[in-house]
XYZ file of C-alpha atoms in Angstrom:
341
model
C 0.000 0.000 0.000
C 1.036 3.309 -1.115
C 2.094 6.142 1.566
C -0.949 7.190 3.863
C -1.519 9.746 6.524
C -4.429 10.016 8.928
C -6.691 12.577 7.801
C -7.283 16.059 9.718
C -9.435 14.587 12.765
C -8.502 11.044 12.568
C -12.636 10.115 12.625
C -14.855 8.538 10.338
C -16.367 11.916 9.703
C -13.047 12.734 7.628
C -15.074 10.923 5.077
C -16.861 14.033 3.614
C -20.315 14.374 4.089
C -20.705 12.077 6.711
C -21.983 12.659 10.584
C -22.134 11.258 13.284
C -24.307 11.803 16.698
C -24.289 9.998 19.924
C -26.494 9.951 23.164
C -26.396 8.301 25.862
C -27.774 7.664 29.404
C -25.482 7.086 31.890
C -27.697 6.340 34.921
C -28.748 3.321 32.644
C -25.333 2.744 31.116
C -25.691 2.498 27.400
C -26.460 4.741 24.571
C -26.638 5.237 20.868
C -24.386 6.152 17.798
C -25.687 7.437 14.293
C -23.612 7.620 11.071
C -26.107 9.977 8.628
C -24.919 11.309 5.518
C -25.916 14.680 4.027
C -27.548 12.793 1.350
C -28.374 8.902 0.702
C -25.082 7.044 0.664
C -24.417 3.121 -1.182
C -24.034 0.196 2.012
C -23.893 -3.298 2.322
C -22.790 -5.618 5.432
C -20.706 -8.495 6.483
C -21.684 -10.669 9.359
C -18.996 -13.105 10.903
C -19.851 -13.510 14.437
C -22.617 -16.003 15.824
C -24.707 -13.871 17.332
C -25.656 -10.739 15.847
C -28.579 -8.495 16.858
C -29.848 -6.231 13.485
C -32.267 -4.411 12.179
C -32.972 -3.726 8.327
C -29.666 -5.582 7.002
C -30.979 -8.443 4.540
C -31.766 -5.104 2.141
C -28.220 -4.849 2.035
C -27.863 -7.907 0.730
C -25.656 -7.169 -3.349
C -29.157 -8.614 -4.945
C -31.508 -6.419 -2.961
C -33.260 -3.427 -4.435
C -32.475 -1.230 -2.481
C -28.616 0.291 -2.820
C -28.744 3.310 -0.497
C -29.450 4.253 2.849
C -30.171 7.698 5.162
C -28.952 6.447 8.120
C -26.964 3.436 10.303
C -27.361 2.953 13.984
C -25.016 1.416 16.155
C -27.005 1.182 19.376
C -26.143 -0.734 23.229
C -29.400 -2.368 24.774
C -29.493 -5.715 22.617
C -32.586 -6.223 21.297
C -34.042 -3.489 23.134
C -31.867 -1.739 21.174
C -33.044 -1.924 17.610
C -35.615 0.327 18.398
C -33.066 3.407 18.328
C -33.395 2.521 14.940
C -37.239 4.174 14.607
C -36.525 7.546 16.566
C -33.632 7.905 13.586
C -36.567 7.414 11.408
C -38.742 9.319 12.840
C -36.118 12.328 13.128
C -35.251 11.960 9.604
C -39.095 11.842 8.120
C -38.956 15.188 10.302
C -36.729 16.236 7.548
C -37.920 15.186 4.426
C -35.750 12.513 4.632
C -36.301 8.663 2.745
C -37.105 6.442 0.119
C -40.177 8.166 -2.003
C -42.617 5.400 -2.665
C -45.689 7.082 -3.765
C -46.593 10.613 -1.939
C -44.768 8.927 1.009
C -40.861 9.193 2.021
C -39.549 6.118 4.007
C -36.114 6.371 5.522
C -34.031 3.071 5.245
C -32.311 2.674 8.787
C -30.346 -0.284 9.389
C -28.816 -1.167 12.665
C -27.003 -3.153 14.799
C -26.836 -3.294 19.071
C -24.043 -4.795 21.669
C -25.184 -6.477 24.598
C -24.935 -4.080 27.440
C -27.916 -5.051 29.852
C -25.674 -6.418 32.610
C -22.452 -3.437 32.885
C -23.336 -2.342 36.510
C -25.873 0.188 35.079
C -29.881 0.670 35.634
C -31.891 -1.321 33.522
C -35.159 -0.291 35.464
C -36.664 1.416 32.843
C -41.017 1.537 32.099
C -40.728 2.612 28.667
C -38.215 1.744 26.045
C -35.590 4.693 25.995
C -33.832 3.746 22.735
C -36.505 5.438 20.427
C -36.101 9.041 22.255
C -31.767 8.292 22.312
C -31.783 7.401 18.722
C -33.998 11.060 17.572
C -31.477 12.547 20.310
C -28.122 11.014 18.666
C -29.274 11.909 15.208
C -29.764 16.022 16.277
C -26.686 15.858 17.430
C -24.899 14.635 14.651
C -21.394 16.616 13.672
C -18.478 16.228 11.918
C -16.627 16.257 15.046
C -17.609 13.842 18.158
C -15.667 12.250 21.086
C -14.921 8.459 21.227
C -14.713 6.249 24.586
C -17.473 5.924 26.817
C -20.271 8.059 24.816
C -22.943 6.972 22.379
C -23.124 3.097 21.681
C -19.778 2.766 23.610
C -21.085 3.899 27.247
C -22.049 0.621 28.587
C -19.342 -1.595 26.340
C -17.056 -4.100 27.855
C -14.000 -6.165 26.401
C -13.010 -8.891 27.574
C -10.057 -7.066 29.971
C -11.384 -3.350 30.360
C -14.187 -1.603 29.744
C -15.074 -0.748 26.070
C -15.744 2.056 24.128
C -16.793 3.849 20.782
C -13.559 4.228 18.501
C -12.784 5.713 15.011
C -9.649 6.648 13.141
C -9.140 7.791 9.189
C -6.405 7.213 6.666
C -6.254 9.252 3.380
C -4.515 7.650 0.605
C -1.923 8.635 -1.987
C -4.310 9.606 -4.715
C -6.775 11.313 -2.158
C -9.112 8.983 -0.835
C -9.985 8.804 2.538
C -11.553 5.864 4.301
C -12.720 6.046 7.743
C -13.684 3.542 10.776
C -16.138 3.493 13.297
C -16.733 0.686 16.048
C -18.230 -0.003 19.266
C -15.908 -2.765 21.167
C -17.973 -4.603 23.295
C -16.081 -7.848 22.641
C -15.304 -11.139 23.839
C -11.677 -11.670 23.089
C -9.225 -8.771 24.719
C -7.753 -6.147 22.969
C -5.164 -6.019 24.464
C -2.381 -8.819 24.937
C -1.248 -10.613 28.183
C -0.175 -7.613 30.932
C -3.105 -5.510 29.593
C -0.383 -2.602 28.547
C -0.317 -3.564 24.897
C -2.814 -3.747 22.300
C -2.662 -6.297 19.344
C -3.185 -3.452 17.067
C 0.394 -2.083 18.333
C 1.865 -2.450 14.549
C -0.750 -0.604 12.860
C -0.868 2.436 15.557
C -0.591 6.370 13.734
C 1.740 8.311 16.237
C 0.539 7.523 19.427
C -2.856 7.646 18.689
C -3.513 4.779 21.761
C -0.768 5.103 23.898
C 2.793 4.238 22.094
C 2.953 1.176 24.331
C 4.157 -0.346 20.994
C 4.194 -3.821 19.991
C 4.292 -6.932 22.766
C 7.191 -8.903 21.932
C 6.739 -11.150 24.442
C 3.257 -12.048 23.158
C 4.191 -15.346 20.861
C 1.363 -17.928 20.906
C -0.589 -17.500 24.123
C -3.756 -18.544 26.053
C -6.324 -16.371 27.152
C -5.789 -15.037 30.410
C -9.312 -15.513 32.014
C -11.886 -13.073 31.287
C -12.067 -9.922 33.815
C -15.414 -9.557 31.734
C -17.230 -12.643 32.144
C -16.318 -12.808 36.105
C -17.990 -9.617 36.427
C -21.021 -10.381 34.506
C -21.397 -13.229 36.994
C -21.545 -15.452 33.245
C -20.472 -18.797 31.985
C -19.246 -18.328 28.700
C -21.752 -19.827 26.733
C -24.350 -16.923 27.511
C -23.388 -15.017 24.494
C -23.573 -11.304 25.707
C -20.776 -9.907 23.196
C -20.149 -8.010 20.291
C -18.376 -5.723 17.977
C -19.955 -3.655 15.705
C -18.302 -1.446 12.865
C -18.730 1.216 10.077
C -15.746 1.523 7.245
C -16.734 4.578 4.861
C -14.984 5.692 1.851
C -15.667 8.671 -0.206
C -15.061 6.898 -3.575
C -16.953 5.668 -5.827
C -17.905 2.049 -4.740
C -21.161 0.057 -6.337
C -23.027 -2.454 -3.338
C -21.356 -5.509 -4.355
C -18.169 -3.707 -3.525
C -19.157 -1.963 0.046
C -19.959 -5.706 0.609
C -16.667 -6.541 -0.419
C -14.964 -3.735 1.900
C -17.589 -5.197 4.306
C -15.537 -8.775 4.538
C -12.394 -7.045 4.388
C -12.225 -4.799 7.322
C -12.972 -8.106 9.465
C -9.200 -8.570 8.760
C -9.080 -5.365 10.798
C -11.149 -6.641 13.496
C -9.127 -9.888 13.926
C -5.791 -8.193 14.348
C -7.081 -6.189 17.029
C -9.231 -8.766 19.103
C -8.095 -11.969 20.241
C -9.868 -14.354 19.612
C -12.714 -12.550 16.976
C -15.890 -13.622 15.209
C -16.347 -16.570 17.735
C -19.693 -18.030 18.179
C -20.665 -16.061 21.206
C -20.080 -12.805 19.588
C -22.455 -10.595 16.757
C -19.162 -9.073 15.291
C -20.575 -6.824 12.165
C -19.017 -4.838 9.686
C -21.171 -2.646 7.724
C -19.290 -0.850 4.706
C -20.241 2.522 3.077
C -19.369 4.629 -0.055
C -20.315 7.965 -0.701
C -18.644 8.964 -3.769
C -20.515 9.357 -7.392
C -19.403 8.599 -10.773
C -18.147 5.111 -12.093
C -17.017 2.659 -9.734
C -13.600 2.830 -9.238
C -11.178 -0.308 -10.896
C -9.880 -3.636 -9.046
C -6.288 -2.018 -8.412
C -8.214 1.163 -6.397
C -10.364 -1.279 -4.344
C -7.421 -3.144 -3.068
C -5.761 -0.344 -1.988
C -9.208 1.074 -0.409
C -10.102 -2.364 1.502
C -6.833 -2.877 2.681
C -6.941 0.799 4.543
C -10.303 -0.651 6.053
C -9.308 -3.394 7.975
C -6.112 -0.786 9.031
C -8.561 1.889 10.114
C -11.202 -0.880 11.811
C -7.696 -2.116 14.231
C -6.902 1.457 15.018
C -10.555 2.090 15.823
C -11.037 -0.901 18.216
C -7.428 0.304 20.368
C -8.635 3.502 20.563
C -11.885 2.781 21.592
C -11.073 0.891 24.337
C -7.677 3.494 24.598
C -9.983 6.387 24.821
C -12.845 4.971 27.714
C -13.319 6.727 30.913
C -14.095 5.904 34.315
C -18.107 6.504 35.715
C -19.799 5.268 38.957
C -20.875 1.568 39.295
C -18.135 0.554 36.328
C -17.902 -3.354 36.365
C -14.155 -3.195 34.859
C -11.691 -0.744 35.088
C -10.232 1.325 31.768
C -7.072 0.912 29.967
C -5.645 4.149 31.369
C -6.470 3.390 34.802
C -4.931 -0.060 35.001
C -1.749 1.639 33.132
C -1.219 5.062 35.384
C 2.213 5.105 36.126
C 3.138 6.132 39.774
């Protein structure tokens, strides 16, 4: 791959003409994250892990109708979750916003959700409150937004530390930029035995997460025993992980290839987790274009889906690099177990 830098804000929003908004409610723990373009944008999606939670994705499918969308949520809650999905619709009809079919506009939503219903946060709720955080994310949407423990990140765990909501950019020789979004909630660590450094060490940017560099001492190891699971009061077979992703580019991709940039960036995800994509997790990669014009050639999309899965690693370290301490925290963060003195 040609020379690449990270673009101005390192964030998925360096992709132009995306946004993204986040809410969250930290009595409860959790919250919700909204990519929205400033106009429809192409998507597909790649599932790997065993046990996803979505909304709206089988549209995405290459032979589906439909090839764009307004909006995707990344949302905490599980299935309670998906219903972030419908305030985003809701807030975007507001708008004007959606797929015309007849004197009617229908904005296509697709989501995903983490499981976050046992992270030491209420869950006493009467009504649903992912409808009302999913209008509230999408308001707020910016080109600029914080990572860590806000939007879908608030209530996410890893398998070591707590989680978080991560995103980093790389723009290519010829101009391109491709971005990352994620919400690390997952069952592998991210980090490697010692908890200091993170398997996606090789591919950091400066010292976007840390400069702990590389582990040398990591080799072929076991997992140390989950910090996660021992707080959740689980046996491992209750499924309550996940990672969730966005990779955007602002070239010129058709479906089939967002789909393609889609199974790609899981390369990305399995650098930086150990293990990934396992049977108890709903690891998800959702992939997004927003340029126009003719799709751009085989040599171009290489290049472009290789800087994916580098932008998904740096995403999931600084993520979990970026999370901050709150009241009734299960786990403690990756800066708090490394403080020196």
């Amino acid at each position: 791959m040609a020379a690449v830098s990270k673009g101005p804000r390192n964030l998925i929003t360096d992709v132009a003409g995306l946004r993204v908004g986040n809410a969250q409610d930290d009595h409860i723990k959790t919250g919700t994250t909204v990519l929205v373009g400033d106009k429809p944008f192409t998507a597909s999606v790649h599932v790997m892990g065993g046990a996803p939670g979505t909304k709206e994705t089988d549209l995405l499918a290459p032979d589906k109708t439909v090839e764009q969308v307004d909006a995707l949520v990344l949302s905490g809650g599980s299935a309670f979750g998906l219903d972030a999905c419908s305030g985003v619709m809701d807030g975007l009809r507001a708008m004007g916003r959606g797929f015309p079919v007849g004197t009617m506009n229908i904005p296509i939503v697709p989501g995903a959700i983490i499981f976050d219903l046992i992270n030491g946060g209420a869950k006493d709720w009467d009504e649903n409150p992912y409808r009302a955080l999913g209008r509230e994310a999408l308001q707020s949407a910016s080109e600029q937004f914080t990572t860590g423990t806000t939007g879908a990140g608030t209530g996410a765990m890893a398998a070591m530390q707590k989680g978080g909501l991560g995103s980093a950019s790389l723009v290519l020789a010829d101009g391109t930029t491709v971005g990352a979004l994620v919400v690390v909630n997952a069952l592998g660590s991210v980090t490697t035995p010692g908890d200091k450094h993170f398997w996606a060490a090789p591919f950091e940017m400066d010292t976007e997460f840390g400069g702990a560099g590389p582990d040398t001492n990591a080799g072929l190891v076991s997992p140390e025993p989950s910090r996660k699971e021992h707080a959740m009061m689980l046996q491992a077979n209750e499924g309550a992980n996940t990672t969730i992703a966005i990779i955007a580019t602002d070239a010129a991709l058709t479906k089939t290839q967002c789909h393609r940039l889609a199974v790609t960036a899981h390369d990305g995800m399995a650098r930086a987790i150990v293990p990934s994509h396992t049977p108890l997790d709903g690891d998800l990669v959702f992939g997004v274009a927003t340029g126009e014009g003719p799709p751009v050639d085989q040599s171009q999309f290489r290049e472009i889906a290789a800087a994916g899965a580098v932008c998904l690693s740096r995403a999931i370290a600084r993520g979990v690099y970026d999370a901050t301490a709150a009241p009734g925290d299960l786990l403690p963060t990756y800066q708090d177990m490394n403080r020196k003195g």
